Amino acid sequence: MTENEDYGTRLREHVDTLVPTFAVDTTKIVPRVQRRRAVVRTGSTAAVAAVLVATGWMVQAQPWATVEAPSGGAPFAPLDAPMPAPPVEPGWPDAAFWYSLSETETVMVGDEGGTYVERMETWKGHDRPGLLLTNGDPSTAAGVGPASWGEVVIDGERVLVDWDTLYDLPTEPQVLEQLLRDSVDPERGSGTDDDKIFDTVRGLLAYSPAPPALRAALSEVVSGLPNVTVTPGSTDATGRSGTLVERRDETSTVYRLVIEPKTGRLLEESSTSENPPPAQPGVSFSTSWRSTLLEDGPADDTPVEPTLENSGCVNWATC
């Protein structure tokens, strides 16, 4: 065996320890080794790496081998190791109240025409009465009954979506959309079934402790409706970035939702009449309305105790 042949054999033996054995025509390998001998002698590590990449094989440590982390870098992880699943945020299933601070703007025409802006604070109770407060004034405190966010049909029965039901709703978008379609009541609301699903999604997202997975599913459902226009990269009244979802009804009223794309959180809802009726003496009506959600999150209590007296209700069940 010549020196060149011996060198080619040793090179193949070195590579065979790293990759599975496969047939090689040595009559073609040896001349190539001879032609590039100088390169191989000065860059044997690069040659081995090139063989490994070209054949599509990855170096895999044996179970008994000790693998050291690269110096100064992150701990070594095998390339074929499964990626850890992202944590699922549970939401707020046990919170006592859901607090929201919003700014509402209403444009009126008629005798009371003008633009009216106010701030509303709400504490929606998990299983206790909640509270409304206007412009931070405790004298405006008004009690409300335990919270709910619309109705759905579950197992053939129409039920109120209370706090606990929010956490029982499906979070797979297709399953959720089917449940919402099955819950459409032809005798309630106006517009098409898709219009009603839009309204239902809005109701489930607004001032709601819906878990993140449900928010994401609701956002996907409403964005996929055939009667909506979706515009990514829009902003709300405060300049926050979000996805704009719009629908227009048969009266030329445009309804808009601005949704935070990463969390499914509702940032803003609004409606604008593009063809309002003419003003009439003694009649006032709104041509546009906007509610921008500034803050929301779980709360332990209300600043003022809700009572039937400040609620104007006879009992909490019907309040």
Coordinates of N, CA and C in Angstrom, one line a residue, residues 84-308:
P84 N -39.3 22.3 24.2 CA -40.3 22.3 25.2 C -41.5 23.1 24.8
A85 N -42.7 22.6 25.2 CA -44.0 23.3 24.8 C -44.1 24.6 25.6
P86 N -44.6 25.6 24.9 CA -44.7 26.9 25.6 C -45.7 26.8 26.8
P87 N -45.5 27.5 27.9 CA -46.4 27.3 29.0 C -47.8 27.9 28.7
V88 N -48.8 27.2 29.1 CA -50.2 27.6 28.9 C -50.6 28.5 30.1
E89 N -51.0 29.7 29.8 CA -51.4 30.7 30.8 C -52.8 30.3 31.3
P90 N -53.0 30.0 32.6 CA -54.3 29.5 33.0 C -55.3 30.6 33.1
G91 N -54.9 31.9 33.1 CA -55.9 33.0 33.2 C -56.2 33.3 34.7
W92 N -57.4 33.6 35.0 CA -57.8 34.0 36.3 C -59.1 33.3 36.8
P93 N -59.1 32.0 36.9 CA -60.3 31.3 37.2 C -60.8 31.5 38.6
D94 N -59.9 31.9 39.5 CA -60.3 32.0 40.9 C -60.4 33.5 41.4
A95 N -60.2 34.5 40.6 CA -60.2 35.9 41.0 C -61.6 36.2 41.5
A96 N -61.6 37.2 42.4 CA -62.9 37.6 43.0 C -63.6 38.6 42.1
F97 N -62.9 39.5 41.5 CA -63.4 40.5 40.6 C -62.5 40.7 39.4
W98 N -63.1 41.3 38.3 CA -62.4 41.7 37.1 C -62.5 43.2 37.0
Y99 N -61.4 43.9 37.1 CA -61.4 45.3 37.1 C -61.1 45.8 35.7
S100 N -61.8 46.8 35.2 CA -61.6 47.5 33.9 C -61.7 49.0 34.0
L101 N -60.8 49.7 33.4 CA -60.8 51.1 33.3 C -60.9 51.4 31.8
S102 N -62.0 52.2 31.4 CA -62.1 52.5 30.0 C -62.5 53.9 29.8
E103 N -62.2 54.4 28.6 CA -62.6 55.8 28.2 C -63.6 55.6 27.1
T104 N -64.7 56.3 27.3 CA -65.8 56.2 26.3 C -66.1 57.6 25.7
E105 N -66.2 57.6 24.4 CA -66.5 58.8 23.7 C -67.7 58.6 22.8
T106 N -68.7 59.5 23.0 CA -69.9 59.5 22.3 C -70.2 60.8 21.5
V107 N -70.4 60.7 20.2 CA -70.8 61.9 19.4 C -72.3 61.9 19.2
M108 N -72.9 63.0 19.7 CA -74.4 63.1 19.6 C -74.7 64.2 18.6
V109 N -75.9 64.1 18.0 CA -76.4 65.2 17.1 C -77.8 65.5 17.6
G110 N -78.3 66.6 17.3 CA -79.6 67.0 17.8 C -79.5 68.1 18.9
D111 N -80.6 68.2 19.7 CA -80.6 69.2 20.7 C -79.5 69.1 21.7
E112 N -79.1 67.9 22.0 CA -78.0 67.6 22.9 C -76.7 67.2 22.2
G113 N -76.5 67.8 21.0 CA -75.4 67.5 20.2 C -74.1 67.8 20.8
G114 N -73.0 67.1 20.5 CA -71.7 67.4 21.0 C -71.0 66.1 21.2
T115 N -69.7 66.2 21.7 CA -68.9 65.0 22.0 C -68.7 64.9 23.5
Y116 N -69.1 63.7 24.0 CA -69.0 63.5 25.4 C -68.0 62.4 25.7
V117 N -67.1 62.7 26.6 CA -66.1 61.8 27.0 C -66.1 61.5 28.5
E118 N -66.1 60.3 28.9 CA -66.1 59.9 30.3 C -65.3 58.7 30.5
R119 N -64.8 58.5 31.8 CA -64.1 57.3 32.1 C -65.0 56.5 33.0
M120 N -64.9 55.2 32.7 CA -65.8 54.2 33.4 C -64.9 53.2 34.1
E121 N -65.1 52.9 35.3 CA -64.5 51.8 36.0 C -65.5 50.7 36.4
T122 N -65.2 49.5 36.1 CA -66.1 48.4 36.4 C -65.4 47.3 37.2
W123 N -66.1 46.8 38.2 CA -65.6 45.6 38.9 C -66.7 44.5 38.7
K124 N -66.4 43.6 37.8 CA -67.3 42.5 37.6 C -67.1 41.3 38.6
G125 N -68.1 41.0 39.3 CA -67.9 40.0 40.3 C -67.9 38.5 39.8
H126 N -67.1 37.7 40.4 CA -67.0 36.3 40.0 C -68.4 35.6 40.4
D127 N -68.7 35.7 41.7 CA -70.0 35.2 42.1 C -70.6 36.1 43.1
R128 N -70.2 37.4 43.1 CA -70.8 38.4 43.9 C -71.2 39.6 43.1
P129 N -72.0 40.5 43.6 CA -72.4 41.7 42.9 C -71.2 42.6 42.6
G130 N -71.2 43.3 41.4 CA -70.1 44.1 41.0 C -70.5 45.6 41.2
L131 N -69.6 46.5 40.6 CA -69.8 47.9 40.8 C -69.4 48.7 39.5
L132 N -70.0 49.8 39.3 CA -69.7 50.7 38.2 C -69.4 52.1 38.9
L133 N -68.3 52.8 38.4 CA -67.9 54.1 38.9 C -67.6 55.0 37.7
T134 N -68.1 56.2 37.7 CA -67.9 57.1 36.6 C -67.0 58.2 37.0
N135 N -66.0 58.4 36.1 CA -65.0 59.5 36.3 C -64.4 59.5 37.7
G136 N -64.2 58.4 38.3 CA -63.6 58.3 39.6 C -64.4 58.8 40.7
D137 N -65.6 59.2 40.5 CA -66.4 59.8 41.6 C -67.2 58.8 42.4
P138 N -66.9 58.6 43.7 CA -67.6 57.6 44.5 C -69.1 57.8 44.6
S139 N -69.5 59.0 44.4 CA -71.0 59.3 44.5 C -71.7 58.7 43.3
T140 N -71.0 58.3 42.2 CA -71.7 57.7 41.1 C -71.7 56.2 41.2
A141 N -71.3 55.6 42.3 CA -71.2 54.2 42.4 C -72.6 53.5 42.2
A142 N -72.6 52.5 41.4 CA -73.8 51.8 41.1 C -73.5 50.3 41.1
G143 N -74.3 49.6 41.9 CA -74.1 48.1 42.0 C -74.7 47.4 40.8
V144 N -74.1 46.3 40.4 CA -74.6 45.5 39.3 C -74.6 44.0 39.8
G145 N -75.4 43.2 39.2 CA -75.4 41.8 39.6 C -74.2 41.0 39.2
P146 N -74.1 39.8 39.6 CA -73.0 38.9 39.2 C -72.8 38.9 37.7
A147 N -71.6 38.9 37.3 CA -71.3 39.2 35.8 C -71.6 38.0 35.0
S148 N -72.0 38.4 33.7 CA -72.1 37.4 32.7 C -71.8 38.0 31.3
W149 N -71.5 37.2 30.4 CA -71.0 37.7 29.1 C -71.8 37.0 27.9
G150 N -73.1 37.2 27.9 CA -73.9 36.6 26.9 C -74.4 35.2 27.2
E151 N -74.9 34.6 26.1 CA -75.4 33.2 26.3 C -74.9 32.3 25.2
V152 N -74.8 31.1 25.5 CA -74.4 30.1 24.5 C -75.3 28.8 24.8
V153 N -75.3 27.9 23.8 CA -76.0 26.7 23.9 C -75.0 25.6 24.2
I154 N -75.1 24.9 25.3 CA -74.2 23.8 25.7 C -75.0 22.6 26.0
D155 N -74.7 21.5 25.3 CA -75.5 20.2 25.4 C -77.0 20.5 25.3
G156 N -77.4 21.3 24.3 CA -78.8 21.6 24.0 C -79.5 22.5 24.9
E157 N -78.8 23.1 25.8 CA -79.4 24.0 26.8 C -78.7 25.4 26.7
R158 N -79.6 26.4 26.6 CA -79.0 27.8 26.6 C -78.7 28.3 28.0
V159 N -77.4 28.7 28.1 CA -77.0 29.0 29.5 C -76.3 30.4 29.4
L160 N -76.3 31.1 30.6 CA -75.6 32.3 30.7 C -74.1 32.0 30.8
V161 N -73.3 32.8 30.1 CA -71.8 32.6 30.2 C -71.3 33.4 31.4
D162 N -71.3 32.8 32.6 CA -70.8 33.4 33.7 C -69.3 33.2 33.8
W163 N -68.6 33.6 34.9 CA -67.2 33.5 35.0 C -66.7 32.1 34.8
D164 N -67.3 31.1 35.5 CA -66.9 29.7 35.4 C -67.1 29.2 34.0
T165 N -68.2 29.5 33.4 CA -68.5 29.0 32.0 C -67.4 29.5 31.0
L166 N -66.9 30.7 31.2 CA -65.8 31.2 30.3 C -64.7 30.2 30.3
Y167 N -64.4 29.6 31.4 CA -63.3 28.6 31.5 C -63.7 27.2 31.1
D168 N -64.9 27.0 30.7 CA -65.4 25.7 30.2 C -65.5 25.8 28.7
L169 N -65.5 26.9 28.1 CA -65.7 27.0 26.6 C -64.5 26.4 25.9
P170 N -64.7 25.8 24.7 CA -63.6 25.2 24.0 C -62.6 26.3 23.5
T171 N -61.4 26.0 23.4 CA -60.4 26.9 22.9 C -59.8 26.5 21.6
E172 N -60.3 25.5 20.9 CA -59.9 25.1 19.6 C -60.8 25.9 18.7
P173 N -60.3 26.8 17.8 CA -61.1 27.8 17.1 C -62.2 27.1 16.3
Q174 N -62.0 26.0 15.6 CA -63.1 25.4 14.8 C -64.2 24.9 15.7
V175 N -63.9 24.3 16.8 CA -64.9 23.8 17.7 C -65.6 25.0 18.4
L176 N -64.9 26.0 18.7 CA -65.5 27.2 19.3 C -66.5 27.9 18.3
E177 N -66.1 28.0 17.1 CA -66.9 28.6 16.1 C -68.2 27.8 15.9
Q178 N -68.1 26.5 15.9 CA -69.3 25.7 15.7 C -70.2 25.9 16.9
L179 N -69.7 25.9 18.1 CA -70.5 26.2 19.3 C -71.3 27.5 19.2
L180 N -70.6 28.6 18.7 CA -71.2 29.9 18.6 C -72.3 29.9 17.5
R181 N -72.0 29.1 16.4 CA -73.0 29.0 15.4 C -74.3 28.3 15.8
D182 N -74.0 27.2 16.6 CA -75.2 26.5 17.2 C -75.9 27.3 18.2
S183 N -75.3 28.4 18.7 CA -75.9 29.2 19.7 C -76.7 30.4 19.2
V184 N -76.6 30.6 17.8 CA -77.3 31.7 17.2 C -78.8 31.5 17.3
D185 N -79.5 32.5 17.8 CA -81.0 32.4 17.9 C -81.6 33.3 16.8
P186 N -82.3 32.7 15.9 CA -82.9 33.5 14.8 C -83.9 34.6 15.3
E187 N -84.4 34.4 16.5 CA -85.4 35.3 17.0 C -84.7 36.5 17.8
R188 N -83.4 36.4 18.0 CA -82.8 37.4 18.7 C -81.7 38.2 17.9
G189 N -81.6 39.5 18.1 CA -80.6 40.2 17.4 C -81.0 40.5 16.0
S190 N -80.1 41.2 15.3 CA -80.4 41.5 13.9 C -79.2 41.2 13.0
G191 N -79.5 41.1 11.7 CA -78.4 40.8 10.8 C -78.3 39.3 10.6
T192 N -77.2 38.9 9.9 CA -77.0 37.5 9.5 C -76.4 36.7 10.7
D193 N -76.2 35.5 10.5 CA -75.6 34.6 11.6 C -74.2 35.1 11.8
D194 N -73.5 35.5 10.8 CA -72.1 36.0 11.0 C -72.1 37.3 11.8
D195 N -73.1 38.2 11.5 CA -73.2 39.4 12.3 C -73.4 39.1 13.8
K196 N -74.2 38.1 14.0 CA -74.5 37.7 15.4 C -73.3 37.1 16.1
I197 N -72.5 36.3 15.4 CA -71.3 35.7 15.9 C -70.3 36.8 16.2
F198 N -70.2 37.8 15.4 CA -69.3 39.0 15.6 C -69.7 39.6 16.9
D199 N -71.0 39.9 17.1 CA -71.5 40.5 18.4 C -71.2 39.6 19.6
T200 N -71.3 38.3 19.4 CA -71.1 37.4 20.5 C -69.6 37.4 20.9
V201 N -68.7 37.4 19.9 CA -67.3 37.4 20.2 C -66.9 38.7 20.9
R202 N -67.5 39.8 20.4 CA -67.3 41.1 21.1 C -67.7 41.1 22.6
G203 N -68.8 40.5 22.8 CA -69.3 40.4 24.2 C -68.5 39.5 25.1
L204 N -67.9 38.5 24.5 CA -67.0 37.6 25.3 C -65.7 38.2 25.6
L205 N -65.2 39.1 24.8 CA -63.9 39.7 24.9 C -64.0 41.0 25.8
A206 N -65.1 41.7 25.7 CA -65.1 43.0 26.4 C -65.3 42.9 27.9
Y207 N -64.4 43.6 28.6 CA -64.4 43.6 30.1 C -64.5 42.2 30.7
S208 N -63.7 41.3 30.2 CA -63.9 39.9 30.5 C -62.6 39.3 31.0
P209 N -62.7 38.4 32.0 CA -61.5 37.6 32.4 C -61.3 36.3 31.6
A210 N -61.7 36.4 30.3 CA -61.5 35.2 29.5 C -60.1 34.8 29.5
P211 N -59.8 33.5 29.7 CA -58.4 33.0 29.7 C -57.7 33.3 28.3
P212 N -56.4 33.5 28.3 CA -55.6 33.8 27.1 C -55.9 32.8 26.0
A213 N -56.1 31.5 26.2 CA -56.3 30.6 25.2 C -57.7 30.8 24.5
L214 N -58.7 31.2 25.3 CA -60.0 31.5 24.8 C -60.0 32.8 24.0
R215 N -59.3 33.8 24.5 CA -59.1 35.1 23.8 C -58.5 34.9 22.4
A216 N -57.5 34.0 22.3 CA -56.8 33.8 21.1 C -57.8 33.1 20.1
A217 N -58.5 32.1 20.6 CA -59.5 31.4 19.8 C -60.6 32.3 19.3
L218 N -61.1 33.2 20.2 CA -62.2 34.1 19.8 C -61.6 35.1 18.7
S219 N -60.4 35.5 18.8 CA -59.8 36.4 17.8 C -59.7 35.8 16.5
E220 N -59.3 34.5 16.5 CA -59.2 33.7 15.2 C -60.6 33.6 14.6
V221 N -61.6 33.3 15.4 CA -62.9 33.1 14.9 C -63.5 34.3 14.2
V222 N -63.4 35.5 15.0 CA -63.9 36.7 14.4 C -63.1 37.2 13.2
S223 N -61.8 37.0 13.2 CA -61.0 37.4 12.0 C -61.3 36.6 10.8
G224 N -61.9 35.4 11.0 CA -62.1 34.5 9.9 C -63.5 34.6 9.3
L225 N -64.4 35.4 9.9 CA -65.8 35.5 9.4 C -65.8 36.1 8.0
P226 N -66.7 35.7 7.2 CA -66.7 36.2 5.8 C -67.1 37.6 5.6
N227 N -67.8 38.2 6.6 CA -68.3 39.5 6.4 C -67.4 40.6 7.1
V228 N -66.2 40.3 7.4 CA -65.3 41.2 8.1 C -64.1 41.6 7.2
T229 N -63.5 42.7 7.6 CA -62.2 43.2 7.0 C -61.2 43.2 8.1
V230 N -60.1 42.6 7.9 CA -59.0 42.5 8.9 C -57.8 43.3 8.4
T231 N -57.4 44.3 9.3 CA -56.2 45.1 8.9 C -55.2 45.1 10.0
P232 N -54.1 44.3 9.8 CA -53.1 44.3 10.9 C -52.3 45.6 10.9
G233 N -51.7 45.8 12.1 CA -50.9 47.0 12.2 C -51.7 48.3 12.4
S234 N -52.9 48.2 12.8 CA -53.7 49.4 13.1 C -53.4 49.9 14.5
T235 N -54.0 51.0 14.9 CA -53.9 51.5 16.3 C -55.2 51.9 16.9
D236 N -55.2 51.9 18.2 CA -56.4 52.4 18.9 C -56.3 53.9 19.1
A237 N -57.2 54.5 19.9 CA -57.2 55.9 20.1 C -56.0 56.3 20.9
T238 N -55.4 55.4 21.7 CA -54.2 55.8 22.5 C -52.9 55.5 21.7
G239 N -53.0 55.0 20.5 CA -51.8 54.7 19.7 C -51.2 53.3 19.9
R240 N -51.9 52.5 20.6 CA -51.4 51.1 20.8 C -51.7 50.3 19.5
S241 N -50.7 49.5 19.2 CA -50.8 48.7 18.0 C -51.7 47.5 18.2
G242 N -52.5 47.2 17.1 CA -53.4 46.1 17.2 C -53.9 45.7 15.8
T243 N -54.7 44.6 15.8 CA -55.3 44.2 14.5 C -56.8 44.7 14.5
L244 N -57.1 45.4 13.4 CA -58.5 46.0 13.3 C -59.3 45.0 12.6
V245 N -60.5 44.7 13.2 CA -61.5 43.8 12.6 C -62.8 44.6 12.4
E246 N -63.3 44.8 11.2 CA -64.4 45.6 10.9 C -65.5 44.8 10.2
R247 N -66.8 45.2 10.5 CA -67.9 44.7 9.8 C -68.9 45.8 9.6
R248 N -69.6 45.8 8.5 CA -70.6 46.8 8.1 C -72.0 46.1 8.0
D249 N -73.0 46.7 8.7 CA -74.3 46.1 8.6 C -75.1 46.7 7.5
E250 N -76.4 46.3 7.4 CA -77.2 46.7 6.3 C -77.6 48.2 6.4
T251 N -77.4 48.8 7.6 CA -77.8 50.2 7.8 C -76.5 51.1 7.6
S252 N -75.4 50.5 7.1 CA -74.2 51.3 6.9 C -73.6 51.7 8.2
T253 N -73.8 51.0 9.2 CA -73.1 51.2 10.5 C -71.9 50.3 10.5
V254 N -70.7 50.9 10.8 CA -69.5 50.1 10.8 C -69.1 49.8 12.3
Y255 N -68.9 48.6 12.6 CA -68.4 48.1 13.9 C -67.0 47.7 13.8
R256 N -66.2 48.2 14.8 CA -64.8 47.9 14.8 C -64.3 47.4 16.1
L257 N -63.4 46.4 16.0 CA -62.7 45.9 17.2 C -61.2 46.0 16.9
V258 N -60.4 46.5 17.9 CA -59.0 46.5 17.8 C -58.5 45.5 18.8
I259 N -57.8 44.5 18.3 CA -57.4 43.4 19.2 C -55.9 43.3 19.2
E260 N -55.3 43.1 20.4 CA -53.9 42.9 20.5 C -53.5 41.5 20.0
P261 N -52.7 41.4 18.9 CA -52.5 40.2 18.2 C -51.9 39.1 19.0
K262 N -51.0 39.4 19.9 CA -50.2 38.4 20.7 C -51.1 37.8 21.8
T263 N -52.0 38.5 22.4 CA -52.7 38.1 23.5 C -54.2 37.9 23.3
G264 N -54.7 38.4 22.2 CA -56.2 38.4 21.9 C -57.0 39.3 22.8
R265 N -56.3 40.2 23.5 CA -57.0 41.2 24.4 C -57.6 42.2 23.6
L266 N -58.9 42.6 23.9 CA -59.6 43.6 23.2 C -59.1 45.0 23.7
L267 N -58.6 45.8 22.8 CA -58.1 47.1 23.2 C -59.2 48.2 23.0
E268 N -60.0 48.0 22.0 CA -61.0 49.0 21.7 C -62.1 48.5 20.9
E269 N -63.3 49.0 21.1 CA -64.5 48.7 20.3 C -65.1 50.0 19.9
S270 N -65.7 50.1 18.8 CA -66.4 51.3 18.3 C -67.4 51.0 17.3
S271 N -68.3 52.0 17.1 CA -69.3 51.9 16.0 C -69.5 53.3 15.4
T272 N -69.7 53.4 14.1 CA -69.9 54.7 13.4 C -71.0 54.5 12.4
S273 N -72.0 55.4 12.4 CA -73.0 55.4 11.4 C -72.6 56.2 10.2
E274 N -72.4 55.6 9.1 CA -72.0 56.3 7.9 C -73.1 57.0 7.1
N275 N -74.3 56.6 7.5 CA -75.5 57.2 6.9 C -76.6 57.5 7.9
P276 N -76.3 58.5 8.9 CA -77.2 58.7 9.9 C -78.5 59.4 9.4
P277 N -79.6 59.3 10.1 CA -80.8 60.0 9.7 C -80.6 61.5 9.9
P278 N -81.4 62.3 9.3 CA -81.3 63.7 9.4 C -81.8 64.2 10.8
A279 N -81.1 65.2 11.3 CA -81.5 65.8 12.6 C -82.9 66.3 12.6
Q280 N -83.6 66.1 13.8 CA -85.0 66.5 13.9 C -85.1 67.3 15.2
P281 N -85.9 68.3 15.3 CA -86.1 69.1 16.5 C -86.6 68.2 17.7
G282 N -85.9 68.4 18.8 CA -86.3 67.6 20.0 C -85.8 66.2 20.0
V283 N -85.0 65.8 19.0 CA -84.5 64.4 19.0 C -83.0 64.5 19.0
S284 N -82.4 63.7 19.8 CA -80.9 63.5 19.9 C -80.6 62.1 19.7
F285 N -79.5 61.8 19.0 CA -79.0 60.5 18.8 C -77.5 60.5 18.5
S286 N -76.9 59.3 18.7 CA -75.4 59.3 18.6 C -75.1 58.8 17.1
T287 N -74.0 59.4 16.6 CA -73.6 58.9 15.3 C -72.3 58.1 15.4
S288 N -71.6 58.2 16.5 CA -70.5 57.3 16.7 C -70.2 57.1 18.2
W289 N -69.6 56.0 18.5 CA -69.3 55.6 19.9 C -68.0 54.8 19.9
R290 N -67.2 55.1 20.9 CA -66.0 54.4 21.1 C -65.7 54.1 22.6
S291 N -65.2 52.9 22.9 CA -64.8 52.6 24.2 C -63.4 52.0 24.1
T292 N -62.4 52.6 24.7 CA -61.0 52.2 24.7 C -60.7 51.6 26.1
L293 N -60.2 50.4 26.1 CA -59.9 49.8 27.4 C -58.5 50.2 27.8
L294 N -58.4 50.9 28.9 CA -57.1 51.4 29.3 C -56.3 50.5 30.2
E295 N -57.1 49.8 31.2 CA -56.5 48.9 32.1 C -57.5 47.8 32.4
D296 N -57.0 46.6 32.7 CA -57.9 45.6 33.2 C -57.0 44.5 33.9
G297 N -57.7 43.8 34.8 CA -57.0 42.7 35.5 C -57.8 42.3 36.7
P298 N -57.3 41.3 37.4 CA -58.1 40.8 38.6 C -58.0 41.7 39.7
A299 N -59.0 41.7 40.6 CA -59.1 42.6 41.8 C -59.7 41.8 42.9
D300 N -59.3 42.2 44.1 CA -59.7 41.4 45.3 C -61.1 42.0 45.9
D301 N -61.3 43.3 45.6 CA -62.5 43.9 46.2 C -62.9 45.1 45.4
T302 N -64.1 45.7 45.8 CA -64.5 47.0 45.2 C -64.3 48.1 46.2
P303 N -64.1 49.3 45.7 CA -63.8 50.5 46.6 C -65.1 50.9 47.4
V304 N -66.2 50.6 46.8 CA -67.5 50.9 47.5 C -68.4 49.6 47.5
E305 N -69.0 49.3 48.6 CA -69.8 48.1 48.6 C -71.0 48.2 47.7
P306 N -71.2 47.3 46.8 CA -72.4 47.3 46.0 C -73.7 47.0 46.8
T307 N -74.7 47.7 46.7 CA -75.9 47.5 47.4 C -77.1 47.5 46.4
L308 N -78.2 47.0 46.9 CA -79.4 47.0 46.0 C -79.9 48.5 45.9

